[in-house]
Amino acid sequence: MKKLTEMRVRTSADNLVDGYAAVPDQTANAKQAPTTYISLSCGEHIKGEHSLWVVLLIIFIIFISSVVVFVLGCAARIALTLHLETRPTEGSPIPRVDIMNASHVNMEAAAAAAPLSDEMMFLKPTTGYKPCYEALVHPGMLTHSNPKRVTIIGQDTDALHEVLKHRTVDEVDVYTAVEESVFMNSTSSHGAVINTYHSLQSIVEGQDVKRDVILVSSPGSLNSDGQSIGMLYELLANDGVLVLPLADRVEKTIVHPIEQLQKVGFNSIHLYEEMHCASAPQRITVVAFKDYRSRSHWYRNEAEVQVQLHKRIQSARLSEEPPLFYVDASSIVSYQVPSKVIENIFCEQNGGRCPANFDLPADVTKLPASSIEVRKSTVSEMAGRGIFATRDIPKHSVLGLDLQMNNFFVLPSSWKIIESMYDIHNVMNELGNKLYQGLLQLMGETHWAIDSWYILFSNHGCNFTFNYGADTVMELSENTVSLDSIADNVEGNEAEPYNPFQERHLREYIGSGDYTLREIKRGGEILSNYLSFVDPSEWSEEVLILRSQCSGEEVGEISDYESGGKSY
């Protein structure tokens, strides 16, 4: 059996000593001792026969005095340093360190009964893998908007050392493995496996408050079975984040724990490498989100991450060293794209989920942008611009694929800023009428892809007359879909929980995917199915608008906007 021992640390932003948690010295407010001055004076004449010995004695006394003064000065400096380091900031809570056995002690009762220690406690790193622990802890911690309660499962304090650099953290539970007995398992290649199932169960049962972040410090700290992963899933809050190191090198077996994460319910899983870790066990790490919407925090630009690092990470007082030595905004953003090796392993085992043409038909024909032109639309008398074929276009043709990679993208975090600053209805209308946007959910929350060329003038094809899009929307029409429930094919723009192929080609997935659904003769108008662009949160409203436009009761939003209609 392997038991888990808990170390509970409640910290505040200003109670860190060189990045370590410290319990204040209860004698910190004592009066400072007066400075002692040591002097030596000689005032009387020294006889000649004793002068040499007297001079030597004086030199010896001066030497000893200098040593004493030096030692006293160092002691005073150390005392002052301890006083400053342990002095709590006004209004901040005192850090608390409790060490207990999770199998035999009621955690809450023990934490409430344990007195404050009068000693200084330093949590120094115990290994030489500092770059690896920075790369292990901070990417996952930064994906949570406000991590206050953190649980660490592992045998060292390196992960705790990094977690305590975050200003938001109020409480940390550290469970270190303590070997009590060995459970013999015939399936083990070594004949013996340390079983942690019961200890982990006691942790879950003893926790009334869900955790914001759970961090496993090394691969050997946790069993890779589904039960252990499932209990950690239950321990997490709804927006919780799990950080799990997998191995010291990329192997085909790394997919097994990822499969367990998907089975228990994690909705967004990301695997990344830190090449500077060499053979360290934290080289390959996975970050898993319980809520799909948390995925949006993973996809932030470098400027956003840099601002968050500035606000979140605190420097150690009385230290000129930076809080982070190896991890910065650029390195964290680089983790968004898995390595080619990880992609290859995934595609070898999931060939059907790595389409060579990015979900385009196998017989796709790539045509240049000159294959279409902009003219007055023939949809109705009140319609505005439309796009028309300048040549015969065969079925399954993609238009201007090279230009689609230049589309404009509004990230989820940027969209949130827009939502907070302006009337959201007006903003969406402006985007729709001036920029012709497409709403997406691939990054977890609402974001937008805006065409950068004139394919954006494609109008909606009413009553199944559309001829451009994807096969998934061919069976959908504004007159046949239900107002009460979103059509299944429309909800398909969410990403898979784990797909490194898709992550490595996210822009291609966002910017492409449409093609001609049937042959279009020269001069024919190219029409899309607007149901594929509808915001799921406004499904019924958008469908009713399309029905009104198709029946001639309302003009399209573009024409209404440009004519100064009542909506504007």
XYZ file of C-alpha atoms in Angstrom:
568
model
C 0.000 0.000 0.000
C 1.021 3.559 -0.542
C -0.484 6.238 1.659
C -0.642 9.907 0.901
C 0.451 12.515 3.388
C -1.015 15.996 3.137
C 0.822 19.265 3.540
C -1.676 22.116 3.536
C -0.399 25.601 2.816
C -2.529 28.727 2.933
C -0.614 31.601 1.453
C -0.999 35.220 0.516
C 0.633 37.409 -2.069
C 3.176 38.968 0.274
C 4.212 36.028 2.426
C 6.864 34.581 0.182
C 10.553 34.406 0.969
C 12.616 33.948 -2.182
C 9.590 32.273 -3.696
C 9.003 30.086 -0.618
C 6.160 30.018 1.864
C 7.089 31.337 5.304
C 5.427 31.407 8.711
C 6.041 34.770 10.410
C 8.404 34.958 13.371
C 6.413 35.795 16.466
C 9.341 37.919 17.728
C 9.324 40.087 14.636
C 8.047 43.133 16.535
C 10.675 43.012 19.254
C 12.764 46.163 19.745
C 15.950 46.271 17.750
C 19.079 45.791 19.852
C 21.319 48.870 20.136
C 24.411 48.947 17.992
C 27.610 48.073 19.846
C 30.700 50.061 19.080
C 34.054 48.537 19.835
C 37.026 50.894 20.185
C 40.590 50.669 21.322
C 42.819 53.540 22.503
C 46.359 53.691 23.824
C 47.340 56.728 25.892
C 50.419 55.954 27.917
C 54.095 55.663 26.977
C 55.342 52.144 26.368
C 58.802 51.244 27.492
C 61.311 50.261 24.816
C 62.016 46.746 26.023
C 58.270 45.892 25.922
C 57.355 47.853 22.807
C 57.586 44.913 20.385
C 55.355 42.673 22.472
C 52.898 45.491 23.077
C 52.680 46.259 19.368
C 52.062 42.597 18.580
C 49.413 42.457 21.292
C 47.703 45.544 19.904
C 47.731 44.072 16.386
C 46.277 40.822 17.726
C 43.541 42.701 19.632
C 42.694 44.751 16.537
C 42.477 41.567 14.444
C 40.215 39.818 16.953
C 38.065 42.949 17.250
C 37.679 43.137 13.475
C 36.564 39.520 13.336
C 34.052 40.081 16.147
C 32.681 43.225 14.479
C 32.386 41.377 11.167
C 30.526 38.460 12.763
C 28.210 40.782 14.695
C 27.510 42.748 11.525
C 26.597 39.594 9.633
C 24.369 38.464 12.492
C 22.614 41.831 12.551
C 22.123 41.703 8.778
C 20.668 38.209 8.980
C 18.369 39.223 11.838
C 17.157 42.244 9.865
C 16.622 40.103 6.786
C 14.597 37.562 8.755
C 12.597 40.369 10.291
C 11.742 41.852 6.894
C 11.104 38.489 5.271
C 8.786 37.256 7.969
C 6.878 40.483 8.528
C 3.331 40.022 7.179
C 1.825 42.666 4.931
C -1.010 44.613 6.493
C -4.356 43.041 5.665
C -2.910 39.769 4.358
C -3.513 36.398 6.033
C -0.708 34.505 7.723
C 0.470 31.459 5.764
C -0.334 28.174 7.367
C 1.585 24.942 7.065
C 0.041 21.723 8.337
C 1.497 18.278 7.776
C -0.775 15.329 8.321
C -1.482 11.779 7.253
C -4.416 11.725 4.872
C -5.322 8.139 5.765
C -5.735 8.599 9.520
C -6.430 12.267 10.274
C -9.541 14.307 9.722
C -8.051 17.026 7.549
C -10.417 19.859 8.368
C -10.300 19.182 12.106
C -6.528 18.897 12.101
C -6.130 22.099 10.123
C -8.395 23.974 12.526
C -6.641 22.634 15.616
C -3.024 22.973 14.510
C -1.317 26.013 16.088
C 0.787 28.436 14.082
C 4.436 27.515 14.031
C 6.987 29.937 15.464
C 9.595 28.668 13.044
C 10.506 29.768 9.564
C 9.768 27.058 7.002
C 11.541 27.159 3.650
C 10.200 25.091 0.752
C 13.265 24.839 -1.431
C 13.418 22.935 -4.726
C 14.854 19.459 -4.303
C 15.840 18.597 -7.877
C 17.784 20.138 -10.724
C 14.773 20.237 -13.046
C 13.771 23.863 -12.506
C 12.998 24.517 -16.211
C 10.787 21.436 -16.246
C 8.790 22.447 -13.183
C 8.249 25.946 -14.550
C 7.027 24.390 -17.800
C 4.894 21.901 -15.860
C 3.152 24.321 -13.493
C 2.653 27.708 -15.120
C 0.964 26.908 -18.473
C -1.816 25.007 -16.694
C -2.112 27.483 -13.813
C -2.422 30.421 -16.215
C -5.291 28.773 -18.091
C -7.454 29.166 -14.989
C -8.688 32.723 -14.592
C -8.487 32.754 -10.792
C -6.956 29.638 -9.186
C -7.386 29.864 -5.412
C -7.484 26.220 -4.304
C -4.761 23.951 -5.670
C -3.972 20.308 -4.947
C -0.536 18.862 -5.704
C 0.090 15.129 -5.775
C 3.772 14.276 -5.641
C 6.795 13.576 -3.459
C 8.796 16.801 -3.824
C 8.319 20.512 -3.197
C 9.426 21.744 -6.621
C 5.870 22.024 -7.927
C 4.762 23.776 -4.728
C 7.667 26.197 -5.121
C 6.254 27.261 -8.505
C 2.572 27.258 -7.512
C 3.229 29.681 -4.658
C 4.447 32.278 -7.147
C 0.830 32.888 -8.191
C -0.791 35.772 -6.325
C -4.270 34.278 -6.543
C -3.490 31.097 -4.591
C -5.032 30.958 -1.107
C -4.735 27.278 -0.265
C -2.571 24.414 -1.432
C -2.891 20.756 -0.446
C 0.239 18.706 -1.071
C -0.026 14.926 -0.895
C 3.312 13.138 -0.775
C 3.622 9.399 -1.102
C 4.661 7.466 2.018
C 5.487 3.806 1.492
C 3.747 1.661 4.100
C 3.405 -1.782 2.534
C 3.698 -3.484 -0.820
C 0.790 -5.021 -2.678
C 1.891 -7.970 -4.833
C 0.433 -7.874 -8.319
C 1.061 -10.737 -10.724
C 0.456 -8.492 -13.737
C 3.447 -6.305 -12.896
C 6.714 -6.973 -14.711
C 8.535 -6.389 -11.416
C 6.176 -8.540 -9.359
C 5.103 -5.708 -7.050
C 3.098 -2.521 -7.460
C 2.449 0.134 -4.833
C -1.316 0.586 -4.771
C -2.592 4.149 -4.126
C -6.292 3.632 -4.785
C -7.534 3.692 -1.191
C -5.438 6.680 -0.200
C -6.721 8.676 -3.150
C -10.266 7.690 -2.248
C -9.751 9.109 1.236
C -8.564 12.379 -0.266
C -11.683 12.734 -2.390
C -14.001 11.847 0.501
C -12.272 14.344 2.792
C -12.688 17.296 0.431
C -15.848 19.367 0.665
C -14.512 22.172 -1.530
C -13.741 21.519 -5.174
C -10.270 22.317 -6.425
C -9.473 24.842 -9.149
C -6.276 23.124 -10.250
C -4.955 19.619 -9.563
C -1.312 19.122 -10.428
C 0.494 15.796 -10.444
C 4.194 16.553 -10.046
C 5.630 13.405 -11.644
C 4.323 10.420 -13.646
C 4.934 7.984 -10.774
C 2.828 9.967 -8.299
C -0.473 8.622 -9.578
C -1.790 5.365 -10.934
C -2.761 5.636 -14.583
C -5.922 3.579 -14.125
C -9.333 5.008 -14.875
C -10.379 4.998 -11.214
C -7.607 7.368 -10.140
C -8.267 9.731 -13.043
C -11.997 9.563 -12.349
C -11.567 10.548 -8.707
C -9.433 13.531 -9.671
C -12.158 14.514 -12.131
C -14.727 14.494 -9.309
C -12.422 16.553 -7.102
C -12.173 19.355 -9.686
C -14.534 22.324 -9.895
C -16.611 22.696 -13.062
C -13.997 25.004 -14.573
C -11.127 23.012 -13.084
C -7.810 22.177 -14.729
C -5.800 18.960 -14.412
C -2.046 19.028 -15.124
C -0.490 15.607 -15.617
C 3.107 14.815 -16.683
C 3.265 11.712 -18.843
C 6.824 10.722 -19.736
C 10.395 11.769 -20.408
C 10.079 11.055 -24.130
C 7.420 10.685 -26.781
C 6.193 7.118 -27.108
C 3.104 5.463 -28.495
C 2.002 4.561 -24.967
C 1.333 8.214 -24.078
C -2.107 7.859 -25.651
C -3.303 5.483 -22.896
C -3.728 8.082 -20.108
C -5.244 10.465 -22.649
C -7.863 7.844 -23.471
C -8.625 7.563 -19.743
C -9.037 11.340 -19.515
C -11.576 11.269 -22.339
C -13.484 8.358 -20.822
C -14.007 10.043 -17.443
C -15.342 13.213 -19.084
C -12.589 15.767 -19.759
C -13.792 17.855 -22.708
C -10.568 19.485 -23.886
C -7.125 17.852 -23.672
C -3.821 19.351 -24.806
C -0.416 17.685 -24.947
C 2.836 19.645 -25.123
C 6.595 19.128 -24.888
C 9.364 21.095 -23.206
C 12.507 20.223 -25.136
C 14.821 21.798 -22.536
C 13.846 19.112 -20.035
C 16.050 16.507 -21.734
C 15.289 13.205 -19.945
C 13.241 14.703 -17.104
C 9.906 12.971 -16.366
C 8.049 16.262 -16.912
C 9.106 16.629 -20.553
C 5.717 15.513 -21.922
C 2.758 17.118 -20.126
C -0.987 17.110 -20.649
C -3.400 19.865 -19.604
C -7.040 18.737 -19.379
C -10.112 20.952 -18.959
C -13.316 19.732 -17.387
C -15.413 22.359 -19.187
C -15.085 22.760 -22.963
C -15.380 26.540 -22.611
C -12.133 26.619 -20.612
C -10.422 25.680 -23.868
C -10.552 29.356 -24.838
C -7.972 30.162 -22.134
C -5.506 27.845 -23.852
C -5.724 29.815 -27.110
C -4.521 33.273 -26.161
C -2.039 35.423 -27.992
C 1.390 36.280 -26.653
C 0.411 39.769 -25.493
C -2.444 38.406 -23.370
C -0.204 35.824 -21.733
C 2.463 38.438 -21.063
C -0.039 40.710 -19.317
C -1.314 37.811 -17.238
C 2.213 36.833 -16.206
C 2.837 40.417 -15.123
C -0.340 40.497 -13.030
C -0.231 36.964 -11.664
C 3.395 36.063 -10.946
C 5.020 37.705 -7.939
C 8.715 38.276 -7.453
C 10.456 37.202 -4.279
C 11.094 40.097 -1.922
C 14.691 41.008 -1.107
C 15.768 39.202 -4.256
C 17.000 40.654 -7.517
C 16.338 37.416 -9.376
C 13.367 37.216 -11.755
C 10.472 34.996 -10.611
C 10.731 32.886 -13.769
C 13.972 31.824 -15.419
C 12.829 29.681 -18.331
C 9.131 30.155 -19.052
C 7.766 33.309 -20.679
C 4.799 34.308 -22.834
C 6.359 33.153 -26.106
C 7.202 29.695 -24.754
C 3.708 29.244 -23.286
C 2.091 30.224 -26.602
C 4.355 27.753 -28.410
C 2.780 24.931 -26.371
C -0.489 25.520 -28.247
C 0.908 23.636 -31.244
C 1.815 19.981 -30.553
C 4.959 18.576 -32.119
C 4.944 16.688 -35.399
C 5.901 13.496 -33.545
C 2.802 13.735 -31.344
C 0.677 14.310 -34.437
C 2.188 11.277 -36.184
C 1.493 8.997 -33.207
C -2.114 10.186 -33.093
C -2.627 9.746 -36.833
C -1.095 6.254 -36.846
C -3.700 5.137 -34.331
C -6.568 7.301 -35.622
C -6.100 7.428 -39.376
C -9.662 8.476 -40.087
C -9.327 11.562 -37.882
C -6.377 12.993 -39.834
C -7.844 13.727 -43.283
C -5.215 14.705 -45.842
C -7.514 17.362 -47.346
C -8.768 18.786 -44.028
C -12.317 17.393 -44.426
C -12.495 18.389 -48.089
C -13.658 15.660 -50.518
C -11.005 13.314 -51.855
C -11.750 14.382 -55.444
C -11.609 18.110 -54.652
C -10.587 20.532 -57.397
C -8.764 23.701 -56.376
C -9.743 26.722 -58.445
C -8.307 30.264 -58.318
C -10.236 33.296 -57.091
C -10.604 34.456 -60.706
C -13.210 31.705 -61.148
C -15.845 33.982 -59.580
C -16.865 37.642 -59.841
C -19.129 40.081 -57.975
C -22.407 41.285 -59.544
C -25.927 42.273 -58.526
C -27.563 39.273 -56.887
C -30.470 37.500 -58.566
C -31.917 36.172 -55.304
C -34.567 38.920 -55.244
C -35.173 42.488 -56.377
C -34.146 43.754 -52.953
C -30.961 41.687 -52.782
C -27.568 43.347 -52.868
C -24.327 41.958 -54.216
C -23.688 38.321 -55.065
C -20.923 36.172 -56.556
C -21.134 34.412 -59.924
C -19.088 31.801 -61.752
C -16.887 33.090 -64.584
C -16.433 29.541 -65.882
C -18.033 26.144 -65.494
C -17.213 24.953 -61.981
C -17.335 21.196 -61.320
C -18.755 19.608 -58.178
C -16.428 19.478 -55.169
C -14.410 22.540 -56.169
C -12.833 24.766 -53.540
C -12.468 28.430 -54.463
C -9.481 30.605 -53.615
C -8.035 28.220 -51.052
C -4.796 30.214 -50.896
C -6.746 33.350 -49.918
C -8.747 31.586 -47.215
C -5.591 31.265 -45.116
C -5.552 35.089 -44.891
C -8.919 35.328 -43.157
C -9.281 37.567 -40.119
C -9.800 35.915 -36.751
C -11.309 37.332 -33.565
C -10.135 35.203 -30.629
C -12.553 34.337 -27.795
C -10.717 36.644 -25.383
C -10.882 39.519 -27.876
C -14.584 38.909 -28.421
C -15.184 39.097 -24.671
C -13.580 42.539 -24.619
C -15.855 43.670 -27.437
C -18.878 42.275 -25.612
C -17.980 44.153 -22.438
C -17.469 47.483 -24.221
C -20.343 47.716 -26.683
C -23.955 46.762 -27.225
C -23.524 43.171 -28.317
C -26.495 43.163 -30.715
C -25.168 46.181 -32.597
C -21.662 44.736 -32.715
C -22.885 41.462 -34.198
C -24.895 43.356 -36.789
C -21.864 45.456 -37.711
C -19.725 42.346 -38.088
C -22.386 40.643 -40.145
C -23.134 43.562 -42.446
C -19.679 45.036 -42.973
C -17.381 42.047 -42.528
C -19.533 38.982 -43.263
C -18.398 36.851 -40.362
C -18.666 33.185 -39.478
C -19.244 32.199 -35.855
C -17.154 29.318 -34.520
C -16.619 27.302 -31.338
C -13.384 25.466 -32.170
C -11.499 27.424 -29.515
C -13.964 26.730 -26.723
C -16.041 29.901 -26.733
C -17.450 32.177 -29.402
C -14.896 33.466 -31.895
C -15.156 34.717 -35.437
C -13.606 34.036 -38.822
C -14.039 36.864 -41.326
C -13.401 36.294 -45.020
C -10.622 38.438 -46.462
C -11.826 38.346 -50.084
C -15.023 38.643 -52.082
C -16.303 35.122 -51.409
C -17.936 36.892 -48.470
C -20.618 38.276 -50.846
C -22.208 34.829 -51.177
C -25.936 35.032 -50.383
C -28.179 32.514 -48.633
C -29.805 29.925 -50.866
C -33.433 29.647 -49.770
C -35.321 26.356 -49.816
C -32.365 24.073 -50.672
C -31.083 26.249 -53.558
C -27.643 26.648 -51.960
C -24.755 25.107 -53.906
C -21.697 25.997 -51.822
C -20.765 24.777 -48.338
C -20.194 21.325 -46.839
C -22.053 18.040 -47.269
C -23.089 18.180 -43.612
C -25.583 20.996 -44.310
C -27.139 19.624 -47.494
C -30.148 18.246 -45.617
C -30.851 21.516 -43.790
C -33.171 24.295 -44.868
C -34.684 27.249 -43.042
C -38.165 25.823 -43.715
C -37.498 22.290 -42.467
C -35.427 22.719 -39.296
C -37.084 22.887 -35.882
C -37.107 26.133 -33.927
C -36.955 24.264 -30.628
C -33.694 22.372 -31.110
C -30.474 23.019 -32.991
C -29.840 20.716 -35.917
C -27.117 18.170 -35.190
C -25.077 19.080 -38.257
C -24.849 22.699 -37.159
C -23.348 21.797 -33.786
C -20.421 20.083 -35.480
C -18.085 23.094 -35.243
C -16.837 22.122 -31.783
C -13.401 20.570 -31.647
C -12.717 17.022 -30.521
C -11.486 16.710 -26.913
C -8.084 15.532 -28.134
C -6.882 15.854 -31.709
C -3.296 17.107 -32.191
C -3.776 16.947 -35.963
C -6.556 19.500 -35.708
C -4.552 21.623 -33.259
C -1.570 21.749 -35.613
C -3.813 22.890 -38.469
C -6.364 24.982 -36.623
C -6.258 27.892 -39.060
C -6.843 25.565 -41.985
C -9.900 24.126 -40.235
C -11.210 27.587 -39.382
C -10.538 29.162 -42.771
C -11.523 26.340 -45.101
C -14.008 23.508 -45.458
C -16.504 24.874 -47.999
C -16.735 23.622 -51.587
C -19.263 23.404 -54.401
C -21.994 20.881 -53.652
C -23.012 20.469 -57.292
C -21.837 21.602 -60.702
C -22.285 25.331 -61.331
C -22.498 26.595 -64.915
C -20.815 29.788 -66.046
C -22.883 32.772 -64.951
C -24.608 30.854 -62.171
C -24.849 32.479 -58.745
C -22.990 30.800 -55.909
C -25.207 30.489 -52.813
C -24.406 29.347 -49.278
C -26.481 27.862 -46.464
C -26.526 30.490 -43.702
C -27.734 27.916 -41.180
C -24.113 26.811 -40.832
C -23.208 30.304 -39.525
C -25.983 30.672 -36.967
C -25.081 31.365 -33.339
C -26.431 28.364 -31.364
C -27.560 30.713 -28.590
C -29.815 32.564 -31.077
C -30.941 29.601 -33.146
C -34.704 30.187 -33.252
C -34.353 33.950 -33.824
C -31.921 33.507 -36.710
C -34.042 30.821 -38.378
C -37.116 33.079 -38.238
C -35.137 35.917 -39.835
C -34.043 33.647 -42.695
C -37.635 32.513 -43.218
C -38.830 36.125 -43.391
C -36.128 37.066 -45.882
C -36.805 34.047 -48.074
C -40.537 34.833 -48.147
C -39.879 38.439 -49.159
C -41.222 39.916 -45.936
C -37.822 41.371 -45.015
C -34.758 42.443 -46.950
C -31.366 41.037 -46.167
C -29.307 42.609 -43.427
C -26.733 43.938 -45.911
C -29.287 45.807 -47.984
C -31.071 47.012 -44.861
C -27.818 48.374 -43.452
C -26.658 50.100 -46.651
C -30.063 51.692 -47.235
C -30.212 53.021 -43.668
C -33.057 50.743 -42.675
C -34.999 50.872 -39.425
C -32.672 48.389 -37.737
C -29.865 50.943 -37.946
